XYZ file of C-alpha atoms in Angstrom:
642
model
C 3.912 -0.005 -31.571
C 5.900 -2.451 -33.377
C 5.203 -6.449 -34.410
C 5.882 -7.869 -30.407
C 2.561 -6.353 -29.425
C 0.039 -8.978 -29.536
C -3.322 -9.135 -27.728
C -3.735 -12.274 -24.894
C -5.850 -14.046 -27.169
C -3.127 -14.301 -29.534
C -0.307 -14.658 -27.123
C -2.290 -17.736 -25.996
C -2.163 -19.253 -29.440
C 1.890 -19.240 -29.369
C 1.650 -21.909 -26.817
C 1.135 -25.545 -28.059
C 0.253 -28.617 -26.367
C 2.853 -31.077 -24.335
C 4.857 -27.322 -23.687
C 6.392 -26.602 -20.999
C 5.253 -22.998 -19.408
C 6.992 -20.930 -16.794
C 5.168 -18.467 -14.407
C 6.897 -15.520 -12.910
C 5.103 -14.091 -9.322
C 5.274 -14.441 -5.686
C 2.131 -14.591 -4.377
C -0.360 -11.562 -5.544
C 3.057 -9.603 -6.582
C 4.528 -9.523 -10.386
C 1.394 -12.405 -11.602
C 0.843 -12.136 -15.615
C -2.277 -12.138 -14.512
C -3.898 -11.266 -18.264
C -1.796 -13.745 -19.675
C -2.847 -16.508 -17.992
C -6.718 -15.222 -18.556
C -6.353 -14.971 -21.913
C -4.612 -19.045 -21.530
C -7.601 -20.031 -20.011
C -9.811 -18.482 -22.080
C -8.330 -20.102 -25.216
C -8.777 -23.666 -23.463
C -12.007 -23.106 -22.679
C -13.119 -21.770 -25.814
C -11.121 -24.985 -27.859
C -9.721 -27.530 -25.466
C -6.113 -26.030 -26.269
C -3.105 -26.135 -25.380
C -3.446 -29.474 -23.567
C -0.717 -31.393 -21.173
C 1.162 -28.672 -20.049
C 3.742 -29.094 -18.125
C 3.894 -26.102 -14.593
C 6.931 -24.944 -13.662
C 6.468 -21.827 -10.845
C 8.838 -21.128 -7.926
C 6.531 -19.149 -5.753
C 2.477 -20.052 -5.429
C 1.066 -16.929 -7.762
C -2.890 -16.774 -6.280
C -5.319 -15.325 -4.218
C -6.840 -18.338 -2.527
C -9.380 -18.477 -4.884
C -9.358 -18.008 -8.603
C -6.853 -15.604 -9.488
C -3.088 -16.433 -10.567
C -2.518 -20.455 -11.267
C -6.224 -21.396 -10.042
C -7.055 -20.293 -13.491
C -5.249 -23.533 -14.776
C -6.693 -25.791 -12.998
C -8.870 -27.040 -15.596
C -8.589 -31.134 -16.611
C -6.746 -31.423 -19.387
C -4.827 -28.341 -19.532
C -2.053 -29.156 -17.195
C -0.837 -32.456 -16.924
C 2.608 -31.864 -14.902
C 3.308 -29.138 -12.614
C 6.219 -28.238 -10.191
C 6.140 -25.625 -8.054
C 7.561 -24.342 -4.710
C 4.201 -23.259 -2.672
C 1.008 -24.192 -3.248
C -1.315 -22.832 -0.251
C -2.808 -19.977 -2.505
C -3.567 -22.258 -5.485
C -6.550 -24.623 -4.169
C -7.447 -25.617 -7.625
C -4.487 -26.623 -8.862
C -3.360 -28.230 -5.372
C -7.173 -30.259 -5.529
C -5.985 -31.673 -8.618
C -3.071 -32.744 -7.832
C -4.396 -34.468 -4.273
C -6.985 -36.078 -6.261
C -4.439 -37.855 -8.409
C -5.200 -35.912 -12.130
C -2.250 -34.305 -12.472
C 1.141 -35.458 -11.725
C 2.624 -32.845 -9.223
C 5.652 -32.437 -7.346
C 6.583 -29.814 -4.280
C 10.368 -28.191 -4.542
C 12.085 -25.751 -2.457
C 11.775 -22.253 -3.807
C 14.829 -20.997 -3.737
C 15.862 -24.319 -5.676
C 13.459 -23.750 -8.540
C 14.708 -20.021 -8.262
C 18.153 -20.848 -8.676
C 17.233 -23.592 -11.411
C 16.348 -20.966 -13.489
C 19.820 -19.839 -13.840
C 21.098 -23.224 -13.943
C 18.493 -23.875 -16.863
C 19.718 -20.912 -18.758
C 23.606 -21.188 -18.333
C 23.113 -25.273 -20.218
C 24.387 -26.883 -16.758
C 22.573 -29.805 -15.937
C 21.225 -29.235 -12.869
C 21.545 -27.665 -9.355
C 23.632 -29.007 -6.530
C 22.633 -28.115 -3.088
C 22.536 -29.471 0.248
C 18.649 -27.500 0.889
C 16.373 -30.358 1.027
C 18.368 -32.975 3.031
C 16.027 -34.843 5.035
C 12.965 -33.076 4.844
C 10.237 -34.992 2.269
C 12.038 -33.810 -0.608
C 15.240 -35.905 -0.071
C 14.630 -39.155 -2.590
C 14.806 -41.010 0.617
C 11.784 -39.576 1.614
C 10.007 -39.207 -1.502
C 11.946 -36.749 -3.529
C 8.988 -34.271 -3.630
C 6.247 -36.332 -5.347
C 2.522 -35.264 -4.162
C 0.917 -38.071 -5.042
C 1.028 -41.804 -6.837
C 0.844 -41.172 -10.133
C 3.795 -39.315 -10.058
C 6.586 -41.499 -10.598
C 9.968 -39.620 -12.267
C 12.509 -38.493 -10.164
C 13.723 -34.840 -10.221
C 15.952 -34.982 -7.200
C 18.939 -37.250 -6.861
C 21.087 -38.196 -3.876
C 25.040 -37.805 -4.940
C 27.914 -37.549 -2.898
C 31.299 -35.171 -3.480
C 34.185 -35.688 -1.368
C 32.369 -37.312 1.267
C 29.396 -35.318 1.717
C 25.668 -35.922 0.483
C 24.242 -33.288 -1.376
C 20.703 -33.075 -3.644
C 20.792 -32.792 -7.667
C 18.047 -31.078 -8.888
C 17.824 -32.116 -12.743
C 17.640 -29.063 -15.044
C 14.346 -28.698 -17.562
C 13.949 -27.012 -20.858
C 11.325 -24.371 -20.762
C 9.268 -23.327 -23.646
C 7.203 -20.887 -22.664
C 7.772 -17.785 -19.967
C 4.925 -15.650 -18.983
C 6.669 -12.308 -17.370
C 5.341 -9.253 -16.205
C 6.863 -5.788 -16.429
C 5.836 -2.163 -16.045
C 6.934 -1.006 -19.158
C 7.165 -2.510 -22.711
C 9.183 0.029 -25.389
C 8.987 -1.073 -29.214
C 11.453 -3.509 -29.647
C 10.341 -5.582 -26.397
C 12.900 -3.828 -23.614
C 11.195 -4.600 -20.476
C 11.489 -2.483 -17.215
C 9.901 -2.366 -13.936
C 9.735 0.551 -12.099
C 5.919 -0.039 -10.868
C 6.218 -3.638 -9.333
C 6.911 -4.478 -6.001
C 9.199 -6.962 -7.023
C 12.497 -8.200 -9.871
C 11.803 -11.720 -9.151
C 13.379 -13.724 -11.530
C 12.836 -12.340 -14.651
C 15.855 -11.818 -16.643
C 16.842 -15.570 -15.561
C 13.779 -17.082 -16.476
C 13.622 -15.260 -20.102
C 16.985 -16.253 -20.526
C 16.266 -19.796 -19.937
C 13.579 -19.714 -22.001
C 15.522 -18.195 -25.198
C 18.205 -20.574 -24.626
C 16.191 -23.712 -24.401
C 14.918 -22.312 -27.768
C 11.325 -21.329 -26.530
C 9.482 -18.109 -25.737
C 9.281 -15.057 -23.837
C 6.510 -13.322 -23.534
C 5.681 -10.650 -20.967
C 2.584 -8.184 -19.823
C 2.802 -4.820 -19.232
C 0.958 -1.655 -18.186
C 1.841 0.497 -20.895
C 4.060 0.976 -24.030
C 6.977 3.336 -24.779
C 9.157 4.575 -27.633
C 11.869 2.851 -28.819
C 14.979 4.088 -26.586
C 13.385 6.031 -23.997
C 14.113 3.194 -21.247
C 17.545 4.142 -19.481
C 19.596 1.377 -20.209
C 20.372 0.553 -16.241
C 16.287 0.682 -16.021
C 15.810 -2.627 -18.062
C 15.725 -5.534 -16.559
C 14.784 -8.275 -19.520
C 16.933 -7.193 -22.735
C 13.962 -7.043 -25.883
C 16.124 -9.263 -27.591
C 15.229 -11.589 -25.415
C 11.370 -10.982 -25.614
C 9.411 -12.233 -28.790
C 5.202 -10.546 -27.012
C 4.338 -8.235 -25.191
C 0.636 -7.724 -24.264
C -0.906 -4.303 -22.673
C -3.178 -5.293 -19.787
C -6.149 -4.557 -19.011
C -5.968 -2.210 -16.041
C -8.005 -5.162 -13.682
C -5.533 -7.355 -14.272
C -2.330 -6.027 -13.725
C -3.010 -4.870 -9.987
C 0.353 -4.149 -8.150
C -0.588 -7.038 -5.817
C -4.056 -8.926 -5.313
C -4.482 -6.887 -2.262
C -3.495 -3.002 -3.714
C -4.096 -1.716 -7.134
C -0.450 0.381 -6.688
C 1.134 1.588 -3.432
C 4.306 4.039 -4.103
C 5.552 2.932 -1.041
C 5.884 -1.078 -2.434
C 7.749 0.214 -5.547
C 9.823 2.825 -3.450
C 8.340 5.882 -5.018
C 7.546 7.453 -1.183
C 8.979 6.727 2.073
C 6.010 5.882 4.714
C 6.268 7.567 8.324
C 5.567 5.225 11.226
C 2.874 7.034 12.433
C 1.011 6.204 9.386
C 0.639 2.667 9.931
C -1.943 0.885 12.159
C -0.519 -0.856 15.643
C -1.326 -4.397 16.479
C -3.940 -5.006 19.030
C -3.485 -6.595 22.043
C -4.283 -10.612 21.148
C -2.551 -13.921 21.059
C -0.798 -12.935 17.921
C 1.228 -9.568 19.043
C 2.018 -12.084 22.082
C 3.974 -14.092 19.956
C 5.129 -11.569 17.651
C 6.504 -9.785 20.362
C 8.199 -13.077 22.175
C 9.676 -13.524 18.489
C 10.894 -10.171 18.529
C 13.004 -10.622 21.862
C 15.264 -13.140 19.529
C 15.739 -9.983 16.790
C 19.259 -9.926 16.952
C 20.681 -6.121 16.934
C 22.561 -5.342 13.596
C 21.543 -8.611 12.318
C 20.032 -9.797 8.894
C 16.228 -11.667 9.708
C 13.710 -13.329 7.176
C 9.981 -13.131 8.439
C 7.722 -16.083 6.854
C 4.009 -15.989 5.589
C 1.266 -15.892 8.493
C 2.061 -15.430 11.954
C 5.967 -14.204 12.162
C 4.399 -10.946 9.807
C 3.681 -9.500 13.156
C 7.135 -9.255 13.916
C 7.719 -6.641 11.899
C 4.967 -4.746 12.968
C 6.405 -5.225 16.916
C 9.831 -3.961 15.313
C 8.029 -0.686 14.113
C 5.577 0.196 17.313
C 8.907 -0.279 19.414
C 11.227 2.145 17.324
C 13.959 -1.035 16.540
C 13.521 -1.228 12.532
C 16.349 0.033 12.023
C 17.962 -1.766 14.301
C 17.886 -4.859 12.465
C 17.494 -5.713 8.309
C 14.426 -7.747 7.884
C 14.056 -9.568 4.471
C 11.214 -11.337 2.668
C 12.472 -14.584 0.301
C 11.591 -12.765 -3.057
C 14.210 -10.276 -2.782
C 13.055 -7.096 -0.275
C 15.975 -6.115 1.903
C 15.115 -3.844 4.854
C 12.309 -1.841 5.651
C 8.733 -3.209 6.846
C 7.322 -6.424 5.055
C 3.722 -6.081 4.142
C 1.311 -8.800 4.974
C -1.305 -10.879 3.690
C -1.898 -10.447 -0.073
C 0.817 -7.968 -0.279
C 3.331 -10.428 1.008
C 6.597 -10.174 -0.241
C 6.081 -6.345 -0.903
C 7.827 -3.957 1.747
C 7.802 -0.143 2.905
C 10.647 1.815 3.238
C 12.536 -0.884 1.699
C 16.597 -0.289 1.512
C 17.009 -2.401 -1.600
C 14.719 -5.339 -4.026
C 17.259 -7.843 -5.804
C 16.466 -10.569 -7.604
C 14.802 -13.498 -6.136
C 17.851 -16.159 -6.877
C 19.621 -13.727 -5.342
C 17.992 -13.419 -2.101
C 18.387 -17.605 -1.896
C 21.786 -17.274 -2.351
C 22.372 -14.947 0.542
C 19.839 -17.739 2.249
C 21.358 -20.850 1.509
C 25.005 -19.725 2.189
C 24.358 -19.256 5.933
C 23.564 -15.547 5.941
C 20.554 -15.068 7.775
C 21.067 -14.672 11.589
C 17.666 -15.141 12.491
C 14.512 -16.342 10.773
C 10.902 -16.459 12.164
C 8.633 -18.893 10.172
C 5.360 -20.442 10.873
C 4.396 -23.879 12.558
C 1.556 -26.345 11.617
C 2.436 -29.033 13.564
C 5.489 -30.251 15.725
C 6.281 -33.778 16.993
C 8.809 -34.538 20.262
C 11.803 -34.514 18.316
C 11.113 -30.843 16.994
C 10.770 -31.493 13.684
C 8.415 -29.159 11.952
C 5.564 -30.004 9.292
C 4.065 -26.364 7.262
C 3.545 -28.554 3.689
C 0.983 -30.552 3.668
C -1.901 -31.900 6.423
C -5.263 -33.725 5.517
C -7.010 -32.252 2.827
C -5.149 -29.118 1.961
C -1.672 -28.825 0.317
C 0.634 -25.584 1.521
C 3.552 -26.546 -0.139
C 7.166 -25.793 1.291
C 7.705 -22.818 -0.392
C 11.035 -21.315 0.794
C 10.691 -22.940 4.372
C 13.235 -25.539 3.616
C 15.736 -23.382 2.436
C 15.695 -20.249 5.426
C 15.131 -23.002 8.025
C 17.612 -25.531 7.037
C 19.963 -22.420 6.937
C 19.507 -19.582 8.869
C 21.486 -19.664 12.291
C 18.922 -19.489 14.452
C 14.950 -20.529 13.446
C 12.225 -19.399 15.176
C 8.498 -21.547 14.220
C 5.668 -19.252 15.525
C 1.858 -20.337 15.880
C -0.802 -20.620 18.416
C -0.833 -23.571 20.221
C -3.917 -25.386 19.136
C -5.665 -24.109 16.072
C -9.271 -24.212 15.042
C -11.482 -21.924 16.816
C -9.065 -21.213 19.553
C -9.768 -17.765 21.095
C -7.852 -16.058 24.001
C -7.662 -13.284 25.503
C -5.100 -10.955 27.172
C -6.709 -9.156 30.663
C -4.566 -7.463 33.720
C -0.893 -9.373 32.306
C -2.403 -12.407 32.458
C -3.474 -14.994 29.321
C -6.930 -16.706 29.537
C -7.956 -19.399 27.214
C -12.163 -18.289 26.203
C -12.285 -21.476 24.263
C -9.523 -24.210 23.332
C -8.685 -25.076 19.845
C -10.026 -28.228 17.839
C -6.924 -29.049 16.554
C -3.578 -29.850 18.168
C -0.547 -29.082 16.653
C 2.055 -30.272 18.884
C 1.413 -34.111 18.089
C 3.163 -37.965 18.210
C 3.303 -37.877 14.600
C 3.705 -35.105 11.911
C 2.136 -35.653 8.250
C 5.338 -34.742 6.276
C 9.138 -33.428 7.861
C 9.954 -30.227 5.915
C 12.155 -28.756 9.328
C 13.940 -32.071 9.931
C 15.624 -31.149 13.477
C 18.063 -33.622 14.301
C 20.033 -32.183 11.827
C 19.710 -28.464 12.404
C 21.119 -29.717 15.986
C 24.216 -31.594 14.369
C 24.859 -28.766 12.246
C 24.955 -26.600 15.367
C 21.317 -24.766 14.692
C 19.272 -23.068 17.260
C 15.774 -23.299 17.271
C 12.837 -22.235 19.522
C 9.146 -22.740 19.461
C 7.205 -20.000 20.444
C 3.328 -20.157 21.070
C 0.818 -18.105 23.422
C 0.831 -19.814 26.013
C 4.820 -21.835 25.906
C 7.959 -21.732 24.758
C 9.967 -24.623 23.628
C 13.947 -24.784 22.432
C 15.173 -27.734 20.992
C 17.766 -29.911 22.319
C 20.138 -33.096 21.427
C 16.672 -34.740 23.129
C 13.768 -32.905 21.433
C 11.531 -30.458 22.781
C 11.886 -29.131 25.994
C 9.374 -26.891 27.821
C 11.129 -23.848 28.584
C 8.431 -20.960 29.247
C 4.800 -20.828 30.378
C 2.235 -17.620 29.808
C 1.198 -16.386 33.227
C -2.493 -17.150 33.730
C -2.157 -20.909 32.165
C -2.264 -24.312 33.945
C 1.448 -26.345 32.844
C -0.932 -29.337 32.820
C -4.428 -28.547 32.035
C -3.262 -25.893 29.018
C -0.025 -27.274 27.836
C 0.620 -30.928 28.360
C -3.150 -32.057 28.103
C -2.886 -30.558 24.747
C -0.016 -32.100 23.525
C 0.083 -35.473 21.845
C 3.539 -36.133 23.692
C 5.547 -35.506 26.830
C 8.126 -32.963 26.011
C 11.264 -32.562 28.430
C 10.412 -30.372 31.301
C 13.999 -28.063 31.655
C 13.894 -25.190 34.320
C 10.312 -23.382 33.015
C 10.520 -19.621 33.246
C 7.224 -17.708 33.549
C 6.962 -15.700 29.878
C 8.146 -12.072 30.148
C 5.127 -10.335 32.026
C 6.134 -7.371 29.372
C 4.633 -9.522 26.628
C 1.184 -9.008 28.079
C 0.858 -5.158 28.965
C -0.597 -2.995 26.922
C 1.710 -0.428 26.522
C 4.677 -0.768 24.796
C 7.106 -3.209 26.074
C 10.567 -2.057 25.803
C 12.103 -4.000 22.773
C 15.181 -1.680 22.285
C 16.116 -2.036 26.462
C 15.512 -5.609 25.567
C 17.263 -6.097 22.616
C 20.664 -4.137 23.643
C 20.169 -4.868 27.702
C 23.824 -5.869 28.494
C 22.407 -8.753 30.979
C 25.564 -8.692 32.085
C 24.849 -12.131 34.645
C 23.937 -13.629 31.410
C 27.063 -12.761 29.058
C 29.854 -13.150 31.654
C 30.620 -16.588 32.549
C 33.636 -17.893 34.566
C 34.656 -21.836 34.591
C 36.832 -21.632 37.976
C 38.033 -25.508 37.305
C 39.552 -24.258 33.895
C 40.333 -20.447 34.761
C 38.032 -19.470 31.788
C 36.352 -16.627 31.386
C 34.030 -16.693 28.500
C 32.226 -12.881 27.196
C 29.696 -13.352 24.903
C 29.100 -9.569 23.745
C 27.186 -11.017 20.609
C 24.803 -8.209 19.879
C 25.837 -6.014 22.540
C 25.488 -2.137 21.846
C 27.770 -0.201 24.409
C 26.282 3.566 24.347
C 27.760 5.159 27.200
C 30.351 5.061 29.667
C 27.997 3.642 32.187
C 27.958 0.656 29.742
C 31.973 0.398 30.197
C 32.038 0.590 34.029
C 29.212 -2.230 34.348
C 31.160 -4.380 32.098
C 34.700 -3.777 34.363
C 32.129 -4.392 37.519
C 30.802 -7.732 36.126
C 34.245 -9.019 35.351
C 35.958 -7.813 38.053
C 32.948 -9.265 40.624
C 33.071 -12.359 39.017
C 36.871 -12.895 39.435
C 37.059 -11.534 43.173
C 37.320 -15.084 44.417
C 40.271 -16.156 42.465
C 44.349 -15.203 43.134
C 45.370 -16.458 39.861
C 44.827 -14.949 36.018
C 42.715 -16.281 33.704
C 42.213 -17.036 29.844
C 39.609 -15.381 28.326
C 37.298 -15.602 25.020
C 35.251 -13.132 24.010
C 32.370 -12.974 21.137
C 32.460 -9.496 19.449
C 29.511 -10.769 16.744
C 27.560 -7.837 15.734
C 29.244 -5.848 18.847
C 28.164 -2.145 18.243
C 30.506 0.529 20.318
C 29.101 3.814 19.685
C 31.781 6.723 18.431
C 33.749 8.738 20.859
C 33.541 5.867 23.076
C 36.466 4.057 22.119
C 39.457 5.214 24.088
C 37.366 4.394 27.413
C 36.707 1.268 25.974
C 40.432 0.149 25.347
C 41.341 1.647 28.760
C 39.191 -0.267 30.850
C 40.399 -3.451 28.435
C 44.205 -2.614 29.215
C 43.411 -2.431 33.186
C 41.562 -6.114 33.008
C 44.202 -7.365 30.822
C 47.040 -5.776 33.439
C 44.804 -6.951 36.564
C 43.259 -10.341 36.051
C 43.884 -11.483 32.636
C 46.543 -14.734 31.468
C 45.721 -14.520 27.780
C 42.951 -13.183 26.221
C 41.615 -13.929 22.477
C 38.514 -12.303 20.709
C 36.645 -13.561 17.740
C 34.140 -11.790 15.269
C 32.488 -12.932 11.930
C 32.683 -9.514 10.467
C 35.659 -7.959 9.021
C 34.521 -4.730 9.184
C 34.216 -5.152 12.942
C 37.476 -6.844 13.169
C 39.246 -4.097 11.325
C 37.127 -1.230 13.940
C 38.203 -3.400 16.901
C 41.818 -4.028 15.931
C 42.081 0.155 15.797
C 40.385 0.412 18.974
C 42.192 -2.312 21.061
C 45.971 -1.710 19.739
C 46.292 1.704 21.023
C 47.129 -0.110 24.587
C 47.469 -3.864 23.798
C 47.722 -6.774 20.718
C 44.188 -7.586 20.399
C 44.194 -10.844 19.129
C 40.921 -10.987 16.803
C 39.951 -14.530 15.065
C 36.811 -14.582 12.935
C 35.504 -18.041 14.493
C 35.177 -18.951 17.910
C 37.399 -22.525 17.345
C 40.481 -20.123 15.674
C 40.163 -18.183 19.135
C 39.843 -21.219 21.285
C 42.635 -23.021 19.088
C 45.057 -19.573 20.668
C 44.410 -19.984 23.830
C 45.453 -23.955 24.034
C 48.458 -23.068 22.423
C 49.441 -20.917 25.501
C 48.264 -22.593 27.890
């Protein structure tokens, strides 16, 4: 099949000692899983390569011994970077233990490096990583003491502090395709994932070093469609056939169709959640799913969330998105992490971060080790074992509004849900809501200066962060505020006006998510300030679906104003505002009789064009609607008239 097929054993002998080697995967998905067997053979059958230097964005294991545990061998690695580490035990034992110099970096920065890396810049600029331990003021990343160099710089342009994240030459890149044809042309139609392949070959071939990649099976030269390859074979110099054990489409699933969007998979197909602590807080996440809005679900307990989304009929409500590049559709869990069903499309991984780090996420649900009073949030590293931030840093520091899901105590906790009510059958071991957190990677005084929500959601409670901290917002019904919550906690957290949890949360059945979600709460979105004659509508997420919608909007407003003989100014949030066709004459009607009845001036904002543009049709057939994209460009119209 031409002179890039090699076997692993002799793809291992291209790599030399003091190298630097590249990994492409994301958990069990897209691992070159016979090339680094046939690596760790060679070591252990000659004591070569030695001192390699690591460089992976997302932890590629099992928990065990697949993926990067196969490298974790004395001698063979002496340097590795990475961006998770919680399913590489071997290689994260070494590094606690102080015999290989180690370092933890976001993912989505070691993603994005790769680009950097291949277009000769010198590094990456970002602001992801600001305060959290990977800031040089906190340690710049560095596991342990024998590592001593400094990848990430502070540096400051126009006035603001942002990270540099030094740029690397690679030598080495083990990739992982579907298909191989004779001159190298690599294409993926049978993974789960893109990753970042074509970036990280690139920066391999233009640092001068290798690319070589494992497939499932070979192909003659030019029968790939062009649009179907995703790493050029000029820039491939092996290719290796795998043996069919090792090139599972995860660690969990020898091949799904639905992961690499062969088939579509009906809902009914797929298992509910039962009843337990865990759908509790997957469905108290799930009441924060904001309608038409784009969400990122993290590793461990926010997976449920998706699950909730699916029993209750909102998926497609909503676009849910896992950091390796799935955009809609149901994220898998466990070892098929980072896979999805019914996905809507996979881009690359860099890709995804970008979309992260810009500020597009509306929502993201994450998980929670530990928490201390001022909210911030440690998932990295505690005692003996070392997680790793993966892309935490990035989709928390980011997003605009984080959720951190977990139990409440950990180790050996068991509950139990019985007639709405939550009973604790045995406490956990471990607190996680304590004085003092091992390592920041959520730092939240700064999500809260940079105008970030946040809310913690367990079992049992409920906390939102404020300017102060933590502050105790909801309680489970069934649990003791003192004997189950603040006995358990290794601080006081403010005590705001504590709501009993949604008795919904607790019922069997199912509870209602779509009412929930696109319930017009009207008490809740209209709010009047008499002293100021400002009306404020916050119709963020609000999906108006009938005429009964309209009329309890024109009640609302016109009940709250009853008091007052004077006009008033008015704001109103249109952010993912969904006004269902046929509906929108009524709509601008009953505008135009508020406007004519009760209203001074009125100004509207919305961060989408698209709705801007609908709205602007809609609302000009009777008045000038006045449509900003931020709130302060609204607010800044109405002080100019008044």
């Amino acid at each position: 099949m031409g002179p890039k097929v090699v076997s692993a054993q002799d793809a291992a002998l291209l790599i030399r000692s003091g190298e630097t080697l590249a990994t492409s995967g994301f958990v069990g998905i897209g691992v070159p899983e016979q090339l680094l067997v046939g690596l760790e053979q060679r070591f252990l059958d000659s004591g070569e390569p030695r001192d390699l230097s690591l460089l992976f964005a997302a932890g590629q294991g099992d928990g065990k011994s697949r993926g990067l545990n196969r490298l974790a061998h004395d001698g063979l690695v002496r340097r590795a970077i990475g961006g998770h580490w919680g399913l590489i035990p071997k290689l994260g034992q070494l590094a606690l233990a102080n015999r290989i110099e180690a370092y933890n970096l976001p993912q989505g920065v070691i993603s994005q490096l790769y680009r950097e890396i291949a277009a000769g810049r010198p590094g990456l600029i970002t602001k992801v990583g600001l305060g959290s331990f990977v800031d040089p003021a906190e340690g710049g990343g560095k596991i342990n003491d024998i590592t001593t160099q400094d990848l990430v710089r502070e540096m400051e342009i126009d006035g603001t502090r942002f990270l540099f994240y030094a740029a690397l030459p690679i030598d080495v890149v083990f990739l992982r395709a579907t298909t191989a044809d004779e001159t190298g042309n690599l294409s993926m139609e049978r993974e789960a994932l893109v990753l970042d392949n074509l970036a990280m070959a690139t920066a391999a071939r233009n640092s001068g070093g290798l690319v070589i990649a494992q497939v499932e099976r070979l192909a003659a030269r030019g029968s790939l469609p062009a649009k179907a390859v995703t790493v050029p074979g000029a820039l491939v110099d092996a290719v290796v056939v795998a043996e069919a054990e090792h090139h599972c489409q995860t660690f969990a699933t020898g091949y799904s169709p639905a992961f690499s969007g062969e088939v579509r998979v009906p809902p009914a197909q797929r298992t509910r959640l039962p009843l337990d602590a865990r759908k509790v807080i997957a469905r108290r996440c799930a009441m924060e799913l904001p309608p038409n809005g784009i969400v990122n679900l993290g590793i461990g307990m926010p997976e449920g969330v998706a699950a909730v989304a699916r029993e209750e009929g909102v998926l497609d409500a909503i676009t849910l998105t896992a950091e390796p590049g799935i955009l809609g559709g149901e994220p898998a869990a466990g070892l098929d992490f980072g896979a999805a069903v019914n996905t809507e499309a996979v881009i690359p991984q860099s890709a995804q971060f970008d979309l992260y780090d810009g500020g597009g996420l509306d929502l993201a649900c994450l998980g929670m080790a530990e928490a201390n009073a001022a909210g911030d949030v440690n998932v990295s590293r505690f005692g003996s074992r070392l997680a790793g931030a993966g892309g935490f840093i990035n989709i928390s520091q980011n997003a605009r509004k984080v959720i951190f899901a977990g139990t409440f105590t950990a180790g050996g906790l068991s509950m139990e849900v019985a007639e709405g009510r939550l009973i604790v059958a045995e406490e956990g071991r471990a607190a996680k809501f304590v004085s003092e957190i091992e390592q920041v990677t959520f730092k939240a005084a700064q999500a809260w200066q940079s105008g970030r929500a946040a809310l913690y959601v367990t079992e049992r409670a409920v906390f939102r962060l404020t300017e102060r901290g933590l502050e105790l917002s909801e309680i489970a019904p069934g649990i003791d505020l003192e004997r189950d919550v603040l006995a358990r906690m290794g601080f006081e957290p403010r005590l705001g006006s504590i709501k009993t949890m949604d008795q919904r949360l607790f019922q069997k059945e199912d509870m209602g998510l779509e009412e929930i979600l696109y319930d017009l709460r009207m008490e809740d979105r209209i709010a009047l300030d008499p002293a100021t004659r400002r009306l404020f509508l916050n119709f963020d997420g609000m999906r108006v679906r009938a005429r009964s919608d309209i009329q309890r909007i024109k009640e609302e407003v016109e009940r709250q104003l009853a008091p007052l003989d004077q006009r008033v100014d008015v704001i109103v949030s249109y952010n993912r505002f969904d006004l269902a066709s046929g509906l929108e004459r009524a709509y601008a009607e009953m505008v135009q009789t508020l406007e004519e009845k009760h209203y001074r001036h009125i100004s509207r904002y919305s961060t989408s064009a698209f709705l801007r543009l609908k709205l602007n049709r809609t609302l000009t057939r009777q008045q000038t609607p006045h449509l900003f994209e931020t709130r302060e460009a609204a607010q800044s119209f109405l002080a100019e008239r008044t």
